[in-house]
Amino acid sequence: MGIREKVNRELRSGLYTLFILKSVDALGETYGYEIIKYIEKKSNGKIKMKDATVYPVLRYLDRHKILRSFWATTGSGVPRKYYALTDEGKKLLKELMEDYRELEILAKNILEVKE
Amino acid sequence: MGIREKVNRELRSGLYTLFILKSVDALGETYGYEIIKYIEKKSNGKIKMKDATVYPVLRYLDRHKILRSFWATTGSGVPRKYYALTDEGKKLLKELMEDYRELEILAKNILEVKE
DNA sequence: TTACATATATAACACTGTTAGGTATAAGGT
DNA sequence: ACCTTATACCTAACAGTGTTATATATGTAA
């Protein structure tokens, strides 16, 4: 794999947890597959997270009380595991958004130097 | 370690290679230790990269002709290994900066939703 | 019946930052 | 003399995380 691709993957992967949390926030009660499609759509098809990336993250956040979850086996179709932000999750997301914006500024300081 | 700290570390680590390349670009011929201090200064002391992170990255980029390197043992003091961007490295940095700016926009699409 | 979309899960693997330790020179304080 | 700090580089072992590959299962369209 090329270096450009490698660095791009590193850049994206750092954002994954934040993307997932924000998606749950925007969608309300939602599930893994929908989150993947949501992010893909919002990024104009540019960011396609792997299911094997998303599902473990969701379970991790669930275990740590950032998300709550329940199975919905209503009617037909494959059962879905729904997730939603807990109060703790909402607080975390708020903090992470502040952290992200601060990091963006720091990155700008480093990356926009002309000398 | 807390989740907030974990996510923050993920966010930062994705930027490390780009920070290093941009630092070499800004400093001209430079060396690992100076890069670490440069990034620390530019980020107001907020980003302190570990030497064990920076040196392997520099050697990796050197091996892949993105950087060129030479030892300077002039006079007294500990010998320094200097690095500079190759033509290929300059091209890569330019591409990565475009990639980064594009990713920033994609991230904005996902993270700045109010609905 | 074939293929695709939907929907979740886990094991094995590769990659990468951290922790921890080692080596070495030089300056400043006690 | 001694100790600490700053400078300067390196590597091994560890932990964490995304990818690849695989498995399971339902519903729909060609």
PDB file of C-alpha atoms (C1' of nucleotides) in Angstrom:
ATOM      1  CA  MET A   1       0.000   0.000   0.000  1.00  0.00           C
ATOM      2  CA  GLY A   2       1.213   3.492  -0.851  1.00  0.00           C
ATOM      3  CA  ILE A   3       2.317   5.975   1.766  1.00  0.00           C
ATOM      4  CA  ARG A   4      -0.337   8.472   0.728  1.00  0.00           C
ATOM      5  CA  GLU A   5      -3.047   5.898   1.269  1.00  0.00           C
ATOM      6  CA  LYS A   6      -1.490   4.849   4.563  1.00  0.00           C
ATOM      7  CA  VAL A   7      -1.439   8.392   5.963  1.00  0.00           C
ATOM      8  CA  ASN A   8      -4.977   8.998   4.771  1.00  0.00           C
ATOM      9  CA  ARG A   9      -6.141   5.907   6.577  1.00  0.00           C
ATOM     10  CA  GLU A  10      -4.382   7.069   9.733  1.00  0.00           C
ATOM     11  CA  LEU A  11      -6.074  10.451   9.473  1.00  0.00           C
ATOM     12  CA  ARG A  12      -9.512   8.929   9.032  1.00  0.00           C
ATOM     13  CA  SER A  13      -9.232   6.241  11.658  1.00  0.00           C
ATOM     14  CA  GLY A  14      -8.613   8.845  14.331  1.00  0.00           C
ATOM     15  CA  LEU A  15     -12.049  10.301  13.611  1.00  0.00           C
ATOM     16  CA  TYR A  16     -14.026   7.072  13.644  1.00  0.00           C
ATOM     17  CA  THR A  17     -15.218   7.051  17.244  1.00  0.00           C
ATOM     18  CA  LEU A  18     -16.203  10.693  17.020  1.00  0.00           C
ATOM     19  CA  PHE A  19     -18.087  10.036  13.767  1.00  0.00           C
ATOM     20  CA  ILE A  20     -19.965   7.159  15.362  1.00  0.00           C
ATOM     21  CA  LEU A  21     -20.927   9.161  18.440  1.00  0.00           C
ATOM     22  CA  LYS A  22     -22.063  12.123  16.363  1.00  0.00           C
ATOM     23  CA  SER A  23     -24.071   9.822  14.090  1.00  0.00           C
ATOM     24  CA  VAL A  24     -25.887   8.297  17.046  1.00  0.00           C
ATOM     25  CA  ASP A  25     -26.542  11.822  18.295  1.00  0.00           C
ATOM     26  CA  ALA A  26     -27.955  12.910  14.935  1.00  0.00           C
ATOM     27  CA  LEU A  27     -29.995   9.765  14.302  1.00  0.00           C
ATOM     28  CA  GLY A  28     -31.341   9.241  17.819  1.00  0.00           C
ATOM     29  CA  GLU A  29     -31.985   5.524  18.275  1.00  0.00           C
ATOM     30  CA  THR A  30     -30.022   3.836  15.528  1.00  0.00           C
ATOM     31  CA  TYR A  31     -28.027   0.727  14.669  1.00  0.00           C
ATOM     32  CA  GLY A  32     -24.657  -0.188  13.217  1.00  0.00           C
ATOM     33  CA  TYR A  33     -25.616  -0.666   9.626  1.00  0.00           C
ATOM     34  CA  GLU A  34     -27.531   2.606   9.517  1.00  0.00           C
ATOM     35  CA  ILE A  35     -24.573   4.449  11.023  1.00  0.00           C
ATOM     36  CA  ILE A  36     -22.264   3.116   8.314  1.00  0.00           C
ATOM     37  CA  LYS A  37     -24.674   4.217   5.568  1.00  0.00           C
ATOM     38  CA  TYR A  38     -25.251   7.577   7.243  1.00  0.00           C
ATOM     39  CA  ILE A  39     -21.548   8.371   7.360  1.00  0.00           C
ATOM     40  CA  GLU A  40     -21.087   7.181   3.808  1.00  0.00           C
ATOM     41  CA  LYS A  41     -23.908   9.449   2.625  1.00  0.00           C
ATOM     42  CA  LYS A  42     -22.790  12.484   4.634  1.00  0.00           C
ATOM     43  CA  SER A  43     -19.284  12.135   3.201  1.00  0.00           C
ATOM     44  CA  ASN A  44     -20.559  11.835  -0.371  1.00  0.00           C
ATOM     45  CA  GLY A  45     -19.500   8.196  -0.489  1.00  0.00           C
ATOM     46  CA  LYS A  46     -15.928   9.027   0.492  1.00  0.00           C
ATOM     47  CA  ILE A  47     -15.880   7.416   3.937  1.00  0.00           C
ATOM     48  CA  LYS A  48     -16.943   3.787   4.040  1.00  0.00           C
ATOM     49  CA  MET A  49     -16.381   2.392   7.496  1.00  0.00           C
ATOM     50  CA  LYS A  50     -16.070  -1.357   7.766  1.00  0.00           C
ATOM     51  CA  ASP A  51     -18.689  -3.232   9.752  1.00  0.00           C
ATOM     52  CA  ALA A  52     -15.898  -5.003  11.612  1.00  0.00           C
ATOM     53  CA  THR A  53     -14.729  -1.552  12.723  1.00  0.00           C
ATOM     54  CA  VAL A  54     -18.108  -0.183  13.770  1.00  0.00           C
ATOM     55  CA  TYR A  55     -19.640  -3.080  15.689  1.00  0.00           C
ATOM     56  CA  PRO A  56     -16.781  -3.527  18.164  1.00  0.00           C
ATOM     57  CA  VAL A  57     -16.716   0.240  18.807  1.00  0.00           C
ATOM     58  CA  LEU A  58     -20.449   0.264  19.511  1.00  0.00           C
ATOM     59  CA  ARG A  59     -20.124  -2.609  21.956  1.00  0.00           C
ATOM     60  CA  TYR A  60     -17.175  -0.921  23.618  1.00  0.00           C
ATOM     61  CA  LEU A  61     -19.130   2.306  24.080  1.00  0.00           C
ATOM     62  CA  ASP A  62     -22.100   0.316  25.332  1.00  0.00           C
ATOM     63  CA  ARG A  63     -19.978  -1.483  27.923  1.00  0.00           C
ATOM     64  CA  HIS A  64     -18.682   1.868  29.124  1.00  0.00           C
ATOM     65  CA  LYS A  65     -22.179   3.421  29.532  1.00  0.00           C
ATOM     66  CA  ILE A  66     -21.628   5.944  26.753  1.00  0.00           C
ATOM     67  CA  LEU A  67     -24.362   4.216  24.789  1.00  0.00           C
ATOM     68  CA  ARG A  68     -27.313   2.105  25.828  1.00  0.00           C
ATOM     69  CA  SER A  69     -28.581  -0.682  23.589  1.00  0.00           C
ATOM     70  CA  PHE A  70     -31.528  -3.000  22.962  1.00  0.00           C
ATOM     71  CA  TRP A  71     -32.452  -5.607  20.385  1.00  0.00           C
ATOM     72  CA  ALA A  72     -35.416  -4.994  18.137  1.00  0.00           C
ATOM     73  CA  THR A  73     -36.790  -8.134  16.562  1.00  0.00           C
ATOM     74  CA  THR A  74     -40.064  -6.562  15.517  1.00  0.00           C
ATOM     75  CA  GLY A  75     -41.790  -8.247  12.580  1.00  0.00           C
ATOM     76  CA  SER A  76     -39.695  -9.626   9.778  1.00  0.00           C
ATOM     77  CA  GLY A  77     -36.128  -8.981   8.712  1.00  0.00           C
ATOM     78  CA  VAL A  78     -32.813  -9.475  10.463  1.00  0.00           C
ATOM     79  CA  PRO A  79     -32.915  -8.368  14.117  1.00  0.00           C
ATOM     80  CA  ARG A  80     -31.289  -5.008  14.753  1.00  0.00           C
ATOM     81  CA  LYS A  81     -29.342  -3.897  17.779  1.00  0.00           C
ATOM     82  CA  TYR A  82     -30.260  -0.306  18.490  1.00  0.00           C
ATOM     83  CA  TYR A  83     -28.037   2.166  20.280  1.00  0.00           C
ATOM     84  CA  ALA A  84     -28.634   5.593  21.787  1.00  0.00           C
ATOM     85  CA  LEU A  85     -26.532   8.074  23.734  1.00  0.00           C
ATOM     86  CA  THR A  86     -26.768   7.991  27.515  1.00  0.00           C
ATOM     87  CA  ASP A  87     -26.530  11.218  29.511  1.00  0.00           C
ATOM     88  CA  GLU A  88     -22.904  10.375  30.080  1.00  0.00           C
ATOM     89  CA  GLY A  89     -22.552   9.851  26.338  1.00  0.00           C
ATOM     90  CA  LYS A  90     -24.031  13.260  25.571  1.00  0.00           C
ATOM     91  CA  LYS A  91     -21.592  14.869  27.970  1.00  0.00           C
ATOM     92  CA  LEU A  92     -18.669  12.982  26.437  1.00  0.00           C
ATOM     93  CA  LEU A  93     -19.661  13.973  22.912  1.00  0.00           C
ATOM     94  CA  LYS A  94     -19.824  17.613  23.915  1.00  0.00           C
ATOM     95  CA  GLU A  95     -16.364  17.428  25.455  1.00  0.00           C
ATOM     96  CA  LEU A  96     -14.937  15.585  22.467  1.00  0.00           C
ATOM     97  CA  MET A  97     -16.325  18.160  20.071  1.00  0.00           C
ATOM     98  CA  GLU A  98     -14.543  20.873  22.042  1.00  0.00           C
ATOM     99  CA  ASP A  99     -11.354  18.797  22.033  1.00  0.00           C
ATOM    100  CA  TYR A 100     -11.662  18.280  18.284  1.00  0.00           C
ATOM    101  CA  ARG A 101     -12.102  21.962  17.555  1.00  0.00           C
ATOM    102  CA  GLU A 102      -9.095  22.784  19.706  1.00  0.00           C
ATOM    103  CA  LEU A 103      -7.024  20.155  17.928  1.00  0.00           C
ATOM    104  CA  GLU A 104      -8.081  21.596  14.574  1.00  0.00           C
ATOM    105  CA  ILE A 105      -6.628  24.938  15.635  1.00  0.00           C
ATOM    106  CA  LEU A 106      -3.388  23.356  16.811  1.00  0.00           C
ATOM    107  CA  ALA A 107      -3.157  21.473  13.523  1.00  0.00           C
ATOM    108  CA  LYS A 108      -3.700  24.713  11.645  1.00  0.00           C
ATOM    109  CA  ASN A 109      -0.815  26.316  13.537  1.00  0.00           C
ATOM    110  CA  ILE A 110       1.499  23.533  12.472  1.00  0.00           C
ATOM    111  CA  LEU A 111       0.233  22.913   8.949  1.00  0.00           C
ATOM    112  CA  GLU A 112      -0.304  26.430   7.696  1.00  0.00           C
ATOM    113  CA  VAL A 113       3.187  27.778   8.213  1.00  0.00           C
ATOM    114  CA  LYS A 114       4.778  29.584   5.325  1.00  0.00           C
ATOM    115  CA  GLU A 115       8.416  30.368   5.974  1.00  0.00           C
TER     116      GLU A 115
ATOM    117  CA  MET B   1      -7.300   5.546  30.741  1.00  0.00           C
ATOM    118  CA  GLY B   2     -10.523   7.444  30.169  1.00  0.00           C
ATOM    119  CA  ILE B   3     -12.451   7.295  26.911  1.00  0.00           C
ATOM    120  CA  ARG B   4     -12.057  11.011  26.329  1.00  0.00           C
ATOM    121  CA  GLU B   5      -8.284  10.699  26.580  1.00  0.00           C
ATOM    122  CA  LYS B   6      -8.336   7.606  24.376  1.00  0.00           C
ATOM    123  CA  VAL B   7     -10.266   9.338  21.578  1.00  0.00           C
ATOM    124  CA  ASN B   8      -8.060  12.397  21.822  1.00  0.00           C
ATOM    125  CA  ARG B   9      -4.999  10.245  21.406  1.00  0.00           C
ATOM    126  CA  GLU B  10      -6.541   8.576  18.373  1.00  0.00           C
ATOM    127  CA  LEU B  11      -7.300  11.959  16.849  1.00  0.00           C
ATOM    128  CA  ARG B  12      -3.767  13.215  17.390  1.00  0.00           C
ATOM    129  CA  SER B  13      -1.932  10.111  16.297  1.00  0.00           C
ATOM    130  CA  GLY B  14      -3.571  10.272  12.895  1.00  0.00           C
ATOM    131  CA  LEU B  15      -1.886  13.610  12.306  1.00  0.00           C
ATOM    132  CA  TYR B  16       1.621  12.634  13.366  1.00  0.00           C
ATOM    133  CA  THR B  17       3.119  11.741   9.992  1.00  0.00           C
ATOM    134  CA  LEU B  18       1.663  14.863   8.430  1.00  0.00           C
ATOM    135  CA  PHE B  19       3.027  16.993  11.279  1.00  0.00           C
ATOM    136  CA  ILE B  20       6.480  15.503  10.813  1.00  0.00           C
ATOM    137  CA  LEU B  21       6.491  16.049   7.056  1.00  0.00           C
ATOM    138  CA  LYS B  22       5.267  19.615   7.432  1.00  0.00           C
ATOM    139  CA  SER B  23       7.889  20.307  10.093  1.00  0.00           C
ATOM    140  CA  VAL B  24      10.682  19.079   7.850  1.00  0.00           C
ATOM    141  CA  ASP B  25       9.247  21.265   5.103  1.00  0.00           C
ATOM    142  CA  ALA B  26       9.179  24.316   7.360  1.00  0.00           C
ATOM    143  CA  LEU B  27      12.581  23.744   8.953  1.00  0.00           C
ATOM    144  CA  GLY B  28      14.493  22.677   5.846  1.00  0.00           C
ATOM    145  CA  GLU B  29      17.302  20.376   6.951  1.00  0.00           C
ATOM    146  CA  THR B  30      16.373  19.298  10.441  1.00  0.00           C
ATOM    147  CA  TYR B  31      16.571  16.400  12.892  1.00  0.00           C
ATOM    148  CA  GLY B  32      14.273  14.400  15.141  1.00  0.00           C
ATOM    149  CA  TYR B  33      14.777  16.262  18.345  1.00  0.00           C
ATOM    150  CA  GLU B  34      14.260  19.629  16.694  1.00  0.00           C
ATOM    151  CA  ILE B  35      11.057  18.404  15.055  1.00  0.00           C
ATOM    152  CA  ILE B  36       9.647  17.345  18.421  1.00  0.00           C
ATOM    153  CA  LYS B  37      10.445  20.732  19.957  1.00  0.00           C
ATOM    154  CA  TYR B  38       9.114  22.578  16.915  1.00  0.00           C
ATOM    155  CA  ILE B  39       5.759  20.820  17.077  1.00  0.00           C
ATOM    156  CA  GLU B  40       5.585  21.334  20.822  1.00  0.00           C
ATOM    157  CA  LYS B  41       6.222  25.050  20.398  1.00  0.00           C
ATOM    158  CA  LYS B  42       3.818  25.515  17.486  1.00  0.00           C
ATOM    159  CA  SER B  43       1.072  23.804  19.483  1.00  0.00           C
ATOM    160  CA  ASN B  44       1.699  25.944  22.566  1.00  0.00           C
ATOM    161  CA  GLY B  45       3.038  22.952  24.448  1.00  0.00           C
ATOM    162  CA  LYS B  46      -0.092  20.919  23.802  1.00  0.00           C
ATOM    163  CA  ILE B  47       1.377  18.295  21.483  1.00  0.00           C
ATOM    164  CA  LYS B  48       4.424  16.485  22.830  1.00  0.00           C
ATOM    165  CA  MET B  49       5.360  13.680  20.464  1.00  0.00           C
ATOM    166  CA  LYS B  50       7.405  10.842  21.916  1.00  0.00           C
ATOM    167  CA  ASP B  51      10.880  10.311  20.503  1.00  0.00           C
ATOM    168  CA  ALA B  52      10.052   6.618  20.120  1.00  0.00           C
ATOM    169  CA  THR B  53       7.248   7.725  17.822  1.00  0.00           C
ATOM    170  CA  VAL B  54       9.219  10.203  15.748  1.00  0.00           C
ATOM    171  CA  TYR B  55      12.459   8.347  15.053  1.00  0.00           C
ATOM    172  CA  PRO B  56      10.860   5.237  13.546  1.00  0.00           C
ATOM    173  CA  VAL B  57       8.647   7.412  11.334  1.00  0.00           C
ATOM    174  CA  LEU B  58      11.659   9.364  10.089  1.00  0.00           C
ATOM    175  CA  ARG B  59      13.509   6.169   9.233  1.00  0.00           C
ATOM    176  CA  TYR B  60      10.443   4.789   7.516  1.00  0.00           C
ATOM    177  CA  LEU B  61      10.091   7.908   5.365  1.00  0.00           C
ATOM    178  CA  ASP B  62      13.808   7.819   4.633  1.00  0.00           C
ATOM    179  CA  ARG B  63      13.626   4.187   3.485  1.00  0.00           C
ATOM    180  CA  HIS B  64      10.777   5.116   1.160  1.00  0.00           C
ATOM    181  CA  LYS B  65      12.638   8.070  -0.430  1.00  0.00           C
ATOM    182  CA  ILE B  66      10.244  10.658   0.997  1.00  0.00           C
ATOM    183  CA  LEU B  67      13.120  12.023   3.042  1.00  0.00           C
ATOM    184  CA  ARG B  68      16.869  11.959   2.547  1.00  0.00           C
ATOM    185  CA  SER B  69      19.203  11.843   5.513  1.00  0.00           C
ATOM    186  CA  PHE B  70      22.799  12.345   6.596  1.00  0.00           C
ATOM    187  CA  TRP B  71      24.714  12.303   9.839  1.00  0.00           C
ATOM    188  CA  ALA B  72      26.349  15.479  11.060  1.00  0.00           C
ATOM    189  CA  THR B  73      29.077  14.869  13.581  1.00  0.00           C
ATOM    190  CA  THR B  74      30.565  18.346  13.295  1.00  0.00           C
ATOM    191  CA  GLY B  75      32.511  19.510  16.303  1.00  0.00           C
ATOM    192  CA  SER B  76      31.342  18.588  19.772  1.00  0.00           C
ATOM    193  CA  GLY B  77      27.981  17.368  21.014  1.00  0.00           C
ATOM    194  CA  VAL B  78      25.905  14.329  20.200  1.00  0.00           C
ATOM    195  CA  PRO B  79      25.831  13.510  16.485  1.00  0.00           C
ATOM    196  CA  ARG B  80      22.632  14.496  14.751  1.00  0.00           C
ATOM    197  CA  LYS B  81      20.876  12.712  11.940  1.00  0.00           C
ATOM    198  CA  TYR B  82      19.539  15.341   9.585  1.00  0.00           C
ATOM    199  CA  TYR B  83      16.551  14.875   7.321  1.00  0.00           C
ATOM    200  CA  ALA B  84      15.189  16.845   4.365  1.00  0.00           C
ATOM    201  CA  LEU B  85      12.346  16.351   1.913  1.00  0.00           C
ATOM    202  CA  THR B  86      13.165  14.766  -1.431  1.00  0.00           C
ATOM    203  CA  ASP B  87      11.328  15.901  -4.571  1.00  0.00           C
ATOM    204  CA  GLU B  88       9.078  12.907  -4.104  1.00  0.00           C
ATOM    205  CA  GLY B  89       8.547  13.986  -0.500  1.00  0.00           C
ATOM    206  CA  LYS B  90       7.544  17.496  -1.559  1.00  0.00           C
ATOM    207  CA  LYS B  91       5.036  16.054  -3.978  1.00  0.00           C
ATOM    208  CA  LEU B  92       3.645  13.719  -1.329  1.00  0.00           C
ATOM    209  CA  LEU B  93       3.297  16.518   1.216  1.00  0.00           C
ATOM    210  CA  LYS B  94       1.380  18.615  -1.287  1.00  0.00           C
ATOM    211  CA  GLU B  95      -0.974  15.730  -2.002  1.00  0.00           C
ATOM    212  CA  LEU B  96      -1.436  14.958   1.669  1.00  0.00           C
ATOM    213  CA  MET B  97      -2.261  18.567   2.436  1.00  0.00           C
ATOM    214  CA  GLU B  98      -5.005  18.446  -0.193  1.00  0.00           C
ATOM    215  CA  ASP B  99      -6.236  15.154   1.243  1.00  0.00           C
ATOM    216  CA  TYR B 100      -6.262  16.647   4.718  1.00  0.00           C
ATOM    217  CA  ARG B 101      -8.245  19.695   3.675  1.00  0.00           C
ATOM    218  CA  GLU B 102     -10.748  17.494   1.897  1.00  0.00           C
ATOM    219  CA  LEU B 103     -11.077  15.279   4.952  1.00  0.00           C
ATOM    220  CA  GLU B 104     -11.639  18.347   7.112  1.00  0.00           C
ATOM    221  CA  ILE B 105     -14.615  19.246   4.938  1.00  0.00           C
ATOM    222  CA  LEU B 106     -16.005  15.719   5.086  1.00  0.00           C
ATOM    223  CA  ALA B 107     -15.590  15.747   8.863  1.00  0.00           C
ATOM    224  CA  LYS B 108     -17.400  19.071   9.015  1.00  0.00           C
ATOM    225  CA  ASN B 109     -20.320  17.582   7.081  1.00  0.00           C
ATOM    226  CA  ILE B 110     -20.635  14.787   9.598  1.00  0.00           C
ATOM    227  CA  LEU B 111     -19.832  16.686  12.785  1.00  0.00           C
ATOM    228  CA  GLU B 112     -21.728  19.917  12.270  1.00  0.00           C
ATOM    229  CA  VAL B 113     -25.187  18.496  11.749  1.00  0.00           C
ATOM    230  CA  LYS B 114     -27.988  20.036  13.725  1.00  0.00           C
ATOM    231  CA  GLU B 115     -31.236  18.145  13.286  1.00  0.00           C
TER     232      GLU B 115
ATOM    233  C1'  DT C   1     -31.746 -19.552  -8.150  1.00  0.00           C
ATOM    234  C1'  DT C   2     -28.729 -16.203  -8.376  1.00  0.00           C
ATOM    235  C1'  DA C   3     -27.284 -11.946  -6.794  1.00  0.00           C
ATOM    236  C1'  DC C   4     -27.507  -8.097  -3.936  1.00  0.00           C
ATOM    237  C1'  DA C   5     -28.800  -5.419   0.034  1.00  0.00           C
ATOM    238  C1'  DT C   6     -29.696  -5.690   4.761  1.00  0.00           C
ATOM    239  C1'  DA C   7     -27.768  -6.825   9.511  1.00  0.00           C
ATOM    240  C1'  DT C   8     -24.622  -8.539  13.092  1.00  0.00           C
ATOM    241  C1'  DA C   9     -20.569 -10.963  14.875  1.00  0.00           C
ATOM    242  C1'  DT C  10     -15.790 -12.829  15.760  1.00  0.00           C
ATOM    243  C1'  DA C  11     -10.998 -14.662  14.917  1.00  0.00           C
ATOM    244  C1'  DA C  12      -6.510 -13.841  12.872  1.00  0.00           C
ATOM    245  C1'  DC C  13      -3.503 -10.518  11.183  1.00  0.00           C
ATOM    246  C1'  DA C  14      -0.863  -6.229  10.453  1.00  0.00           C
ATOM    247  C1'  DC C  15       0.242  -1.908  11.829  1.00  0.00           C
ATOM    248  C1'  DT C  16       1.495   1.804  15.050  1.00  0.00           C
ATOM    249  C1'  DG C  17       1.994   4.569  19.410  1.00  0.00           C
ATOM    250  C1'  DT C  18       3.411   3.938  24.207  1.00  0.00           C
ATOM    251  C1'  DT C  19       6.216   2.342  27.825  1.00  0.00           C
ATOM    252  C1'  DA C  20      10.514   1.326  29.236  1.00  0.00           C
ATOM    253  C1'  DG C  21      15.115   0.961  28.852  1.00  0.00           C
ATOM    254  C1'  DG C  22      19.758   1.876  26.908  1.00  0.00           C
ATOM    255  C1'  DT C  23      23.683   4.929  25.115  1.00  0.00           C
ATOM    256  C1'  DA C  24      26.062   9.343  24.914  1.00  0.00           C
ATOM    257  C1'  DT C  25      27.585  14.538  25.275  1.00  0.00           C
ATOM    258  C1'  DA C  26      27.418  18.978  27.589  1.00  0.00           C
ATOM    259  C1'  DA C  27      25.959  22.672  30.729  1.00  0.00           C
ATOM    260  C1'  DG C  28      24.572  24.377  35.211  1.00  0.00           C
ATOM    261  C1'  DG C  29      23.968  24.063  40.131  1.00  0.00           C
ATOM    262  C1'  DT C  30      25.493  22.469  44.861  1.00  0.00           C
TER     263       DT C  30
ATOM    264  C1'  DA D   1      33.178  15.851  42.556  1.00  0.00           C
ATOM    265  C1'  DC D   2      28.341  15.050  42.064  1.00  0.00           C
ATOM    266  C1'  DC D   3      23.771  15.437  40.335  1.00  0.00           C
ATOM    267  C1'  DT D   4      20.283  17.037  37.397  1.00  0.00           C
ATOM    268  C1'  DT D   5      18.697  18.612  33.176  1.00  0.00           C
ATOM    269  C1'  DA D   6      18.838  19.201  28.326  1.00  0.00           C
ATOM    270  C1'  DT D   7      20.276  17.446  24.125  1.00  0.00           C
ATOM    271  C1'  DA D   8      20.167  13.422  20.748  1.00  0.00           C
ATOM    272  C1'  DC D   9      19.367   8.872  19.031  1.00  0.00           C
ATOM    273  C1'  DC D  10      17.875   3.997  19.191  1.00  0.00           C
ATOM    274  C1'  DT D  11      15.303  -0.552  20.036  1.00  0.00           C
ATOM    275  C1'  DA D  12      12.410  -4.280  22.308  1.00  0.00           C
ATOM    276  C1'  DA D  13       8.099  -5.487  24.343  1.00  0.00           C
ATOM    277  C1'  DC D  14       3.460  -4.302  24.915  1.00  0.00           C
ATOM    278  C1'  DA D  15      -1.227  -2.665  24.077  1.00  0.00           C
ATOM    279  C1'  DG D  16      -4.599  -0.987  21.211  1.00  0.00           C
ATOM    280  C1'  DT D  17      -7.152  -0.810  16.833  1.00  0.00           C
ATOM    281  C1'  DG D  18      -8.504  -1.216  11.844  1.00  0.00           C
ATOM    282  C1'  DT D  19      -8.546  -4.679   8.141  1.00  0.00           C
ATOM    283  C1'  DT D  20      -9.298  -9.046   6.132  1.00  0.00           C
ATOM    284  C1'  DA D  21     -11.756 -13.008   6.108  1.00  0.00           C
ATOM    285  C1'  DT D  22     -15.366 -15.682   7.421  1.00  0.00           C
ATOM    286  C1'  DA D  23     -19.822 -16.992   9.302  1.00  0.00           C
ATOM    287  C1'  DT D  24     -24.787 -16.495   9.933  1.00  0.00           C
ATOM    288  C1'  DA D  25     -29.433 -14.931   8.450  1.00  0.00           C
ATOM    289  C1'  DT D  26     -33.516 -12.462   6.022  1.00  0.00           C
ATOM    290  C1'  DG D  27     -35.757 -10.130   2.042  1.00  0.00           C
ATOM    291  C1'  DT D  28     -36.045  -8.628  -2.737  1.00  0.00           C
ATOM    292  C1'  DA D  29     -35.227  -8.225  -7.604  1.00  0.00           C
ATOM    293  C1'  DA D  30     -33.532 -10.277 -11.969  1.00  0.00           C
TER     294       DA D  30
END
